[in-house]
PDB file of C-alpha atoms in Angstrom:
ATOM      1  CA  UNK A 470      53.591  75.196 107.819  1.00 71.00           C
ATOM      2  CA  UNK A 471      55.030  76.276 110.850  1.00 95.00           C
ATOM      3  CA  UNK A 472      54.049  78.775 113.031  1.00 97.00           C
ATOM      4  CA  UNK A 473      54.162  80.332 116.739  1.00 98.00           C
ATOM      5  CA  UNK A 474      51.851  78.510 119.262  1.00 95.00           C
ATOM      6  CA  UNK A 475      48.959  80.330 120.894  1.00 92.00           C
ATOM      7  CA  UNK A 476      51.096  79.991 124.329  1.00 93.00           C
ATOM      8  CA  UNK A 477      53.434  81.865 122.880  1.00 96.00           C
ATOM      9  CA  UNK A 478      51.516  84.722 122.073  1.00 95.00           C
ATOM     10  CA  UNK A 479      49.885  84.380 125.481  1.00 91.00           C
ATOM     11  CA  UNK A 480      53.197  84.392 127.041  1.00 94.00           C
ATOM     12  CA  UNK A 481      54.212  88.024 126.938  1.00 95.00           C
ATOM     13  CA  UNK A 482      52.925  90.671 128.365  1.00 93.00           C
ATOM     14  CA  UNK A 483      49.829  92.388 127.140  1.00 90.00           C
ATOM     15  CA  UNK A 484      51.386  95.510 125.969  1.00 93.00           C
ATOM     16  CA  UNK A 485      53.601  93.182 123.637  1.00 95.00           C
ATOM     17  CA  UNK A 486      50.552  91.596 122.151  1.00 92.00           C
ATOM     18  CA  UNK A 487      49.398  94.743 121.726  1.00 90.00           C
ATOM     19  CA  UNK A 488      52.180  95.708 119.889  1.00 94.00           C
ATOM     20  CA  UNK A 489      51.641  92.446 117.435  1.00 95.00           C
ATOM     21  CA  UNK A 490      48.294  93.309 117.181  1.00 91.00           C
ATOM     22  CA  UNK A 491      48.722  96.995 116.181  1.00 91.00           C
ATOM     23  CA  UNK A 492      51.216  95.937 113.452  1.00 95.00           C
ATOM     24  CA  UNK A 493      49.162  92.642 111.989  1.00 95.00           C
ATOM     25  CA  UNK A 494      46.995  93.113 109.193  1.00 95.00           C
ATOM     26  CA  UNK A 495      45.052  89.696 108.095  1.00 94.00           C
ATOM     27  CA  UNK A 496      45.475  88.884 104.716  1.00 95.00           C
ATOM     28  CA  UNK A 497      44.617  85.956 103.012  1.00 94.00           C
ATOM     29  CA  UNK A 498      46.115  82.660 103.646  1.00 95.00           C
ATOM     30  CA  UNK A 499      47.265  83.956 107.588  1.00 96.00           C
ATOM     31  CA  UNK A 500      46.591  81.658 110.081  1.00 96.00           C
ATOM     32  CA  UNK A 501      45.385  82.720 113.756  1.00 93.00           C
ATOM     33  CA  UNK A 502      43.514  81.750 116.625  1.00 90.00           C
ATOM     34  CA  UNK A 503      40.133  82.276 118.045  1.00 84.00           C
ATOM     35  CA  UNK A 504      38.345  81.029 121.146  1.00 74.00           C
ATOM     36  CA  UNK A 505      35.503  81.578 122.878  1.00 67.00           C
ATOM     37  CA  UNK A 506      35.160  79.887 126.672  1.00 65.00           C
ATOM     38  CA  UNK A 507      39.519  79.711 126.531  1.00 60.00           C
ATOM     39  CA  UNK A 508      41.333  77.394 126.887  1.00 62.00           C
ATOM     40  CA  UNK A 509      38.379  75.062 126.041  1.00 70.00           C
ATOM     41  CA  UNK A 510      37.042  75.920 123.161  1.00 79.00           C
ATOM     42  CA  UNK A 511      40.441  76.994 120.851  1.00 84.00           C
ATOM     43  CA  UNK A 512      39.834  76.730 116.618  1.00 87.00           C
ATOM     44  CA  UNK A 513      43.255  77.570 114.590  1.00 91.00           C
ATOM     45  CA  UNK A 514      42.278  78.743 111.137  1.00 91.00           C
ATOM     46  CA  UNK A 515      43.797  80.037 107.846  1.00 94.00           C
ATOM     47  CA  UNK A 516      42.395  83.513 106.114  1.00 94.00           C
ATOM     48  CA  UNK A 517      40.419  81.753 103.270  1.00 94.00           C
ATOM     49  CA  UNK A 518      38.630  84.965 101.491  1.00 94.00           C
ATOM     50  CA  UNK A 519      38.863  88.667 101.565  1.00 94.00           C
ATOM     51  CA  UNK A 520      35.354  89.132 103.183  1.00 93.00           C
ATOM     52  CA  UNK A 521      36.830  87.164 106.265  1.00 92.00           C
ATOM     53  CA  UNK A 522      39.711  89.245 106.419  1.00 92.00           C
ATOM     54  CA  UNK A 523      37.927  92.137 105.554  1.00 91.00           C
ATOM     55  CA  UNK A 524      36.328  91.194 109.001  1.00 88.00           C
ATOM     56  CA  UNK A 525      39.364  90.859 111.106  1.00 88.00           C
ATOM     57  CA  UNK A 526      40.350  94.098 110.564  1.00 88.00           C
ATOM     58  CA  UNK A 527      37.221  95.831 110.609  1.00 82.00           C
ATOM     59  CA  UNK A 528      36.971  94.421 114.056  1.00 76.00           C
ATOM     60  CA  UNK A 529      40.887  95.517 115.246  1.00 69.00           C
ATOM     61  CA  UNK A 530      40.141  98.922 114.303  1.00 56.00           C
ATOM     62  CA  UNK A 531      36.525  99.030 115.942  1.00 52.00           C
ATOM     63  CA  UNK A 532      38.684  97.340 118.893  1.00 51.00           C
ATOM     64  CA  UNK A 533      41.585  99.965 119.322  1.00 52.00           C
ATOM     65  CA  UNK A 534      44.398  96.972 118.060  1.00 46.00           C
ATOM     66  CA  UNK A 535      42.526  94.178 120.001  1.00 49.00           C
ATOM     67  CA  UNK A 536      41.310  91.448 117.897  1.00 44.00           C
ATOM     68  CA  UNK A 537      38.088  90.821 117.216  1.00 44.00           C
ATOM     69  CA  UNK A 538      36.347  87.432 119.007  1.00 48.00           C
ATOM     70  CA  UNK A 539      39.981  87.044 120.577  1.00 73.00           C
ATOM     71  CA  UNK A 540      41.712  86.603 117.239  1.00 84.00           C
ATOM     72  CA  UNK A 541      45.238  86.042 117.972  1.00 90.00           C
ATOM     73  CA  UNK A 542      47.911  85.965 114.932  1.00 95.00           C
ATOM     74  CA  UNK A 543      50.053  82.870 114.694  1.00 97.00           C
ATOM     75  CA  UNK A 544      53.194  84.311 113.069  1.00 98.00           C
ATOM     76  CA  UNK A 545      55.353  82.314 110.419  1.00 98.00           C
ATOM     77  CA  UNK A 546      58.865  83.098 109.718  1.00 98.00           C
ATOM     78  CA  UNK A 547      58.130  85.371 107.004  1.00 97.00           C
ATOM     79  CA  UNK A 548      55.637  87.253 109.524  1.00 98.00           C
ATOM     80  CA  UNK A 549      58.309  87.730 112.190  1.00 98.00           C
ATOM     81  CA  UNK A 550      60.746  88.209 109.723  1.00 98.00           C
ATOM     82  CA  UNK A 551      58.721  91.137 107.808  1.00 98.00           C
ATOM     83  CA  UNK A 552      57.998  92.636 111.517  1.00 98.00           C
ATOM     84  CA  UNK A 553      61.544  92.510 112.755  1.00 98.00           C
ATOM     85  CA  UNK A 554      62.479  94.696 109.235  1.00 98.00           C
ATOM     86  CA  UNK A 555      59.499  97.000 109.281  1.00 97.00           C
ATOM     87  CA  UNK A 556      60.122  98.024 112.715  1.00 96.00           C
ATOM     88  CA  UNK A 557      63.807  98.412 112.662  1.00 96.00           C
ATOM     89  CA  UNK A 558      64.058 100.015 109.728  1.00 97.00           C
ATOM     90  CA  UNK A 559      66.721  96.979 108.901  1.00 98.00           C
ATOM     91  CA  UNK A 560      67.271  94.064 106.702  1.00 98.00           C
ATOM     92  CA  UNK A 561      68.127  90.534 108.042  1.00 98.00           C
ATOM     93  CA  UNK A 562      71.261  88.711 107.930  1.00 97.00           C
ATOM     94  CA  UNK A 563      71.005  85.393 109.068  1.00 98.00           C
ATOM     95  CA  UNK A 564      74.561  83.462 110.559  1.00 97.00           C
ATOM     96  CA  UNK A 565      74.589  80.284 112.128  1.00 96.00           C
ATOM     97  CA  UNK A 566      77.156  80.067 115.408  1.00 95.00           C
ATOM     98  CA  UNK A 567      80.009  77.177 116.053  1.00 94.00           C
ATOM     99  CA  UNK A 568      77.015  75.385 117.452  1.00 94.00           C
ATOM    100  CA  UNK A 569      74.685  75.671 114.702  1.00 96.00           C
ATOM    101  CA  UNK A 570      72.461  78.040 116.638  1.00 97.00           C
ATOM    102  CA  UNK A 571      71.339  81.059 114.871  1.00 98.00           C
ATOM    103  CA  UNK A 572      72.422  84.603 114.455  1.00 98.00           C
ATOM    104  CA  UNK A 573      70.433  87.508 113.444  1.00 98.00           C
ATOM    105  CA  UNK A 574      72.044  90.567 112.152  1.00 98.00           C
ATOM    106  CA  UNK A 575      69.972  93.461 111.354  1.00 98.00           C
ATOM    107  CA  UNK A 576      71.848  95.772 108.877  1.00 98.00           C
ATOM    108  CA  UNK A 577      70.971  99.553 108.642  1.00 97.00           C
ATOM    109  CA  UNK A 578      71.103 101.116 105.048  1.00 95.00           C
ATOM    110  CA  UNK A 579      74.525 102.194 105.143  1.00 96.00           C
ATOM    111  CA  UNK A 580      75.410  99.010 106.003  1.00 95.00           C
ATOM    112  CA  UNK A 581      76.017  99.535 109.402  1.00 96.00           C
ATOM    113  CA  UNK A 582      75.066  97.016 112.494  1.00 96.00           C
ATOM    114  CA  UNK A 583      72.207  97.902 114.106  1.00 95.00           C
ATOM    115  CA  UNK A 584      71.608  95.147 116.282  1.00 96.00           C
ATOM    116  CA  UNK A 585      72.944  90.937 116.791  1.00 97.00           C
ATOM    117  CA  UNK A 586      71.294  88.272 118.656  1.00 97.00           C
ATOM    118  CA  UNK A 587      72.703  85.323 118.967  1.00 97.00           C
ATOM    119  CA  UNK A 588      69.341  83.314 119.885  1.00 97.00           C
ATOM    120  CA  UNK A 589      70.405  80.553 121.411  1.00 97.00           C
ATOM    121  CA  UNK A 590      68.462  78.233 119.630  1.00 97.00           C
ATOM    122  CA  UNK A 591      68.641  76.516 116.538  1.00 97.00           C
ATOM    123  CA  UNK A 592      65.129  76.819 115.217  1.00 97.00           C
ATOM    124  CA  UNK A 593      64.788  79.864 113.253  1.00 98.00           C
ATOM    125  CA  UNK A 594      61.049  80.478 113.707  1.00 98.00           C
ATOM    126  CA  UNK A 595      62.109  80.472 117.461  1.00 98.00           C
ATOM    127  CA  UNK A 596      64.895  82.470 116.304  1.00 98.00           C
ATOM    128  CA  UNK A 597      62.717  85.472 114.609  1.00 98.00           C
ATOM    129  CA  UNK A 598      60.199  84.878 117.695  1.00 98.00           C
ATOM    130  CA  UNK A 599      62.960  85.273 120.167  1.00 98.00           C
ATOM    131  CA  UNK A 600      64.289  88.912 118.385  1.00 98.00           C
ATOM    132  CA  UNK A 601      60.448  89.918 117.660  1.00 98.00           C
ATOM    133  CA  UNK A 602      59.433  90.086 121.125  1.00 98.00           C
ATOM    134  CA  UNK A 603      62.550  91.375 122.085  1.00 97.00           C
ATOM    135  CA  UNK A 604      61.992  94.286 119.382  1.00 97.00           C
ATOM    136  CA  UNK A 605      58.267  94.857 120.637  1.00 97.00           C
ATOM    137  CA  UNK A 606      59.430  95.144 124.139  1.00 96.00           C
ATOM    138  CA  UNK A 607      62.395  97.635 122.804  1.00 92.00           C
ATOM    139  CA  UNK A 608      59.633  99.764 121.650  1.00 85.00           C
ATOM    140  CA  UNK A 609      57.571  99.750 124.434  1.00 83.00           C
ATOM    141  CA  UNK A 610      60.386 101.444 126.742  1.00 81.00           C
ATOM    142  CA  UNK A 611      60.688 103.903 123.819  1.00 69.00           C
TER     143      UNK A 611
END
């Protein structure tokens, strides 16, 4: 299964993390990241049981939207996919360009263009990644 790397999350800025950490909810089968002593000690896991992610979001909510034990959500396609639509209010189109690179379209109700960005890349977990973080900034700046 593939899924974004730890660095990646890392990578933006704290109030974007934030953002993906306010929206996740663990449910079973997720996979994520927890460390204690970073970068050192780093265990990537998959939700096995409702009591563990029971847990996980016990602790977010005790934590304001920060994970507990440094939990960090390692999104799949669907994931990113499912956050890019929830927060846009939009469903996905997905194009490829003359170069194979991808597309994403997100379509209002009315069928009107919200948004397209062409990704530049032609991984589409990257892709999703890529217009996820651009979302989460989006709402940031309001």
């Amino acid at each position: 299964m593939e899924f974004i790397t730890v660095e990646q999350f890392l990578e933006q800025p704290e109030e974007v993390q934030e953002t993906f950490l306010d929206w996740w909810e663990c449910k079973l089968f997720d996979i994520y990241a927890w460390f204690w002593d970073f970068p050192e000690h780093l265990n990537i896991e998959s939700c096995v049981n409702k009591i563990q992610a029971d847990s996980i979001n016990r602790g977010k909510t005790i934590n304001k939207g920060k994970a507990i034990d440094d939990i960090i959500p390692l999104f799949t396609e669907g994931q990113l996919r499912r956050f890019i639509e929830e927060s846009t209010y939009t469903k996905i189109i997905v194009n490829k360009s003359d170069d194979k690179q991808y597309i994403i379209a997100l379509i209002l109700d009315n069928d009107e263009v919200y948004n397209m960005v062409d990704t530049e890349t032609d991984d589409l977990l990257q892709a999703y990644w890529k217009v996820a973080c651009m979302i989460a900034k989006e709402e940031l700046d309001g």
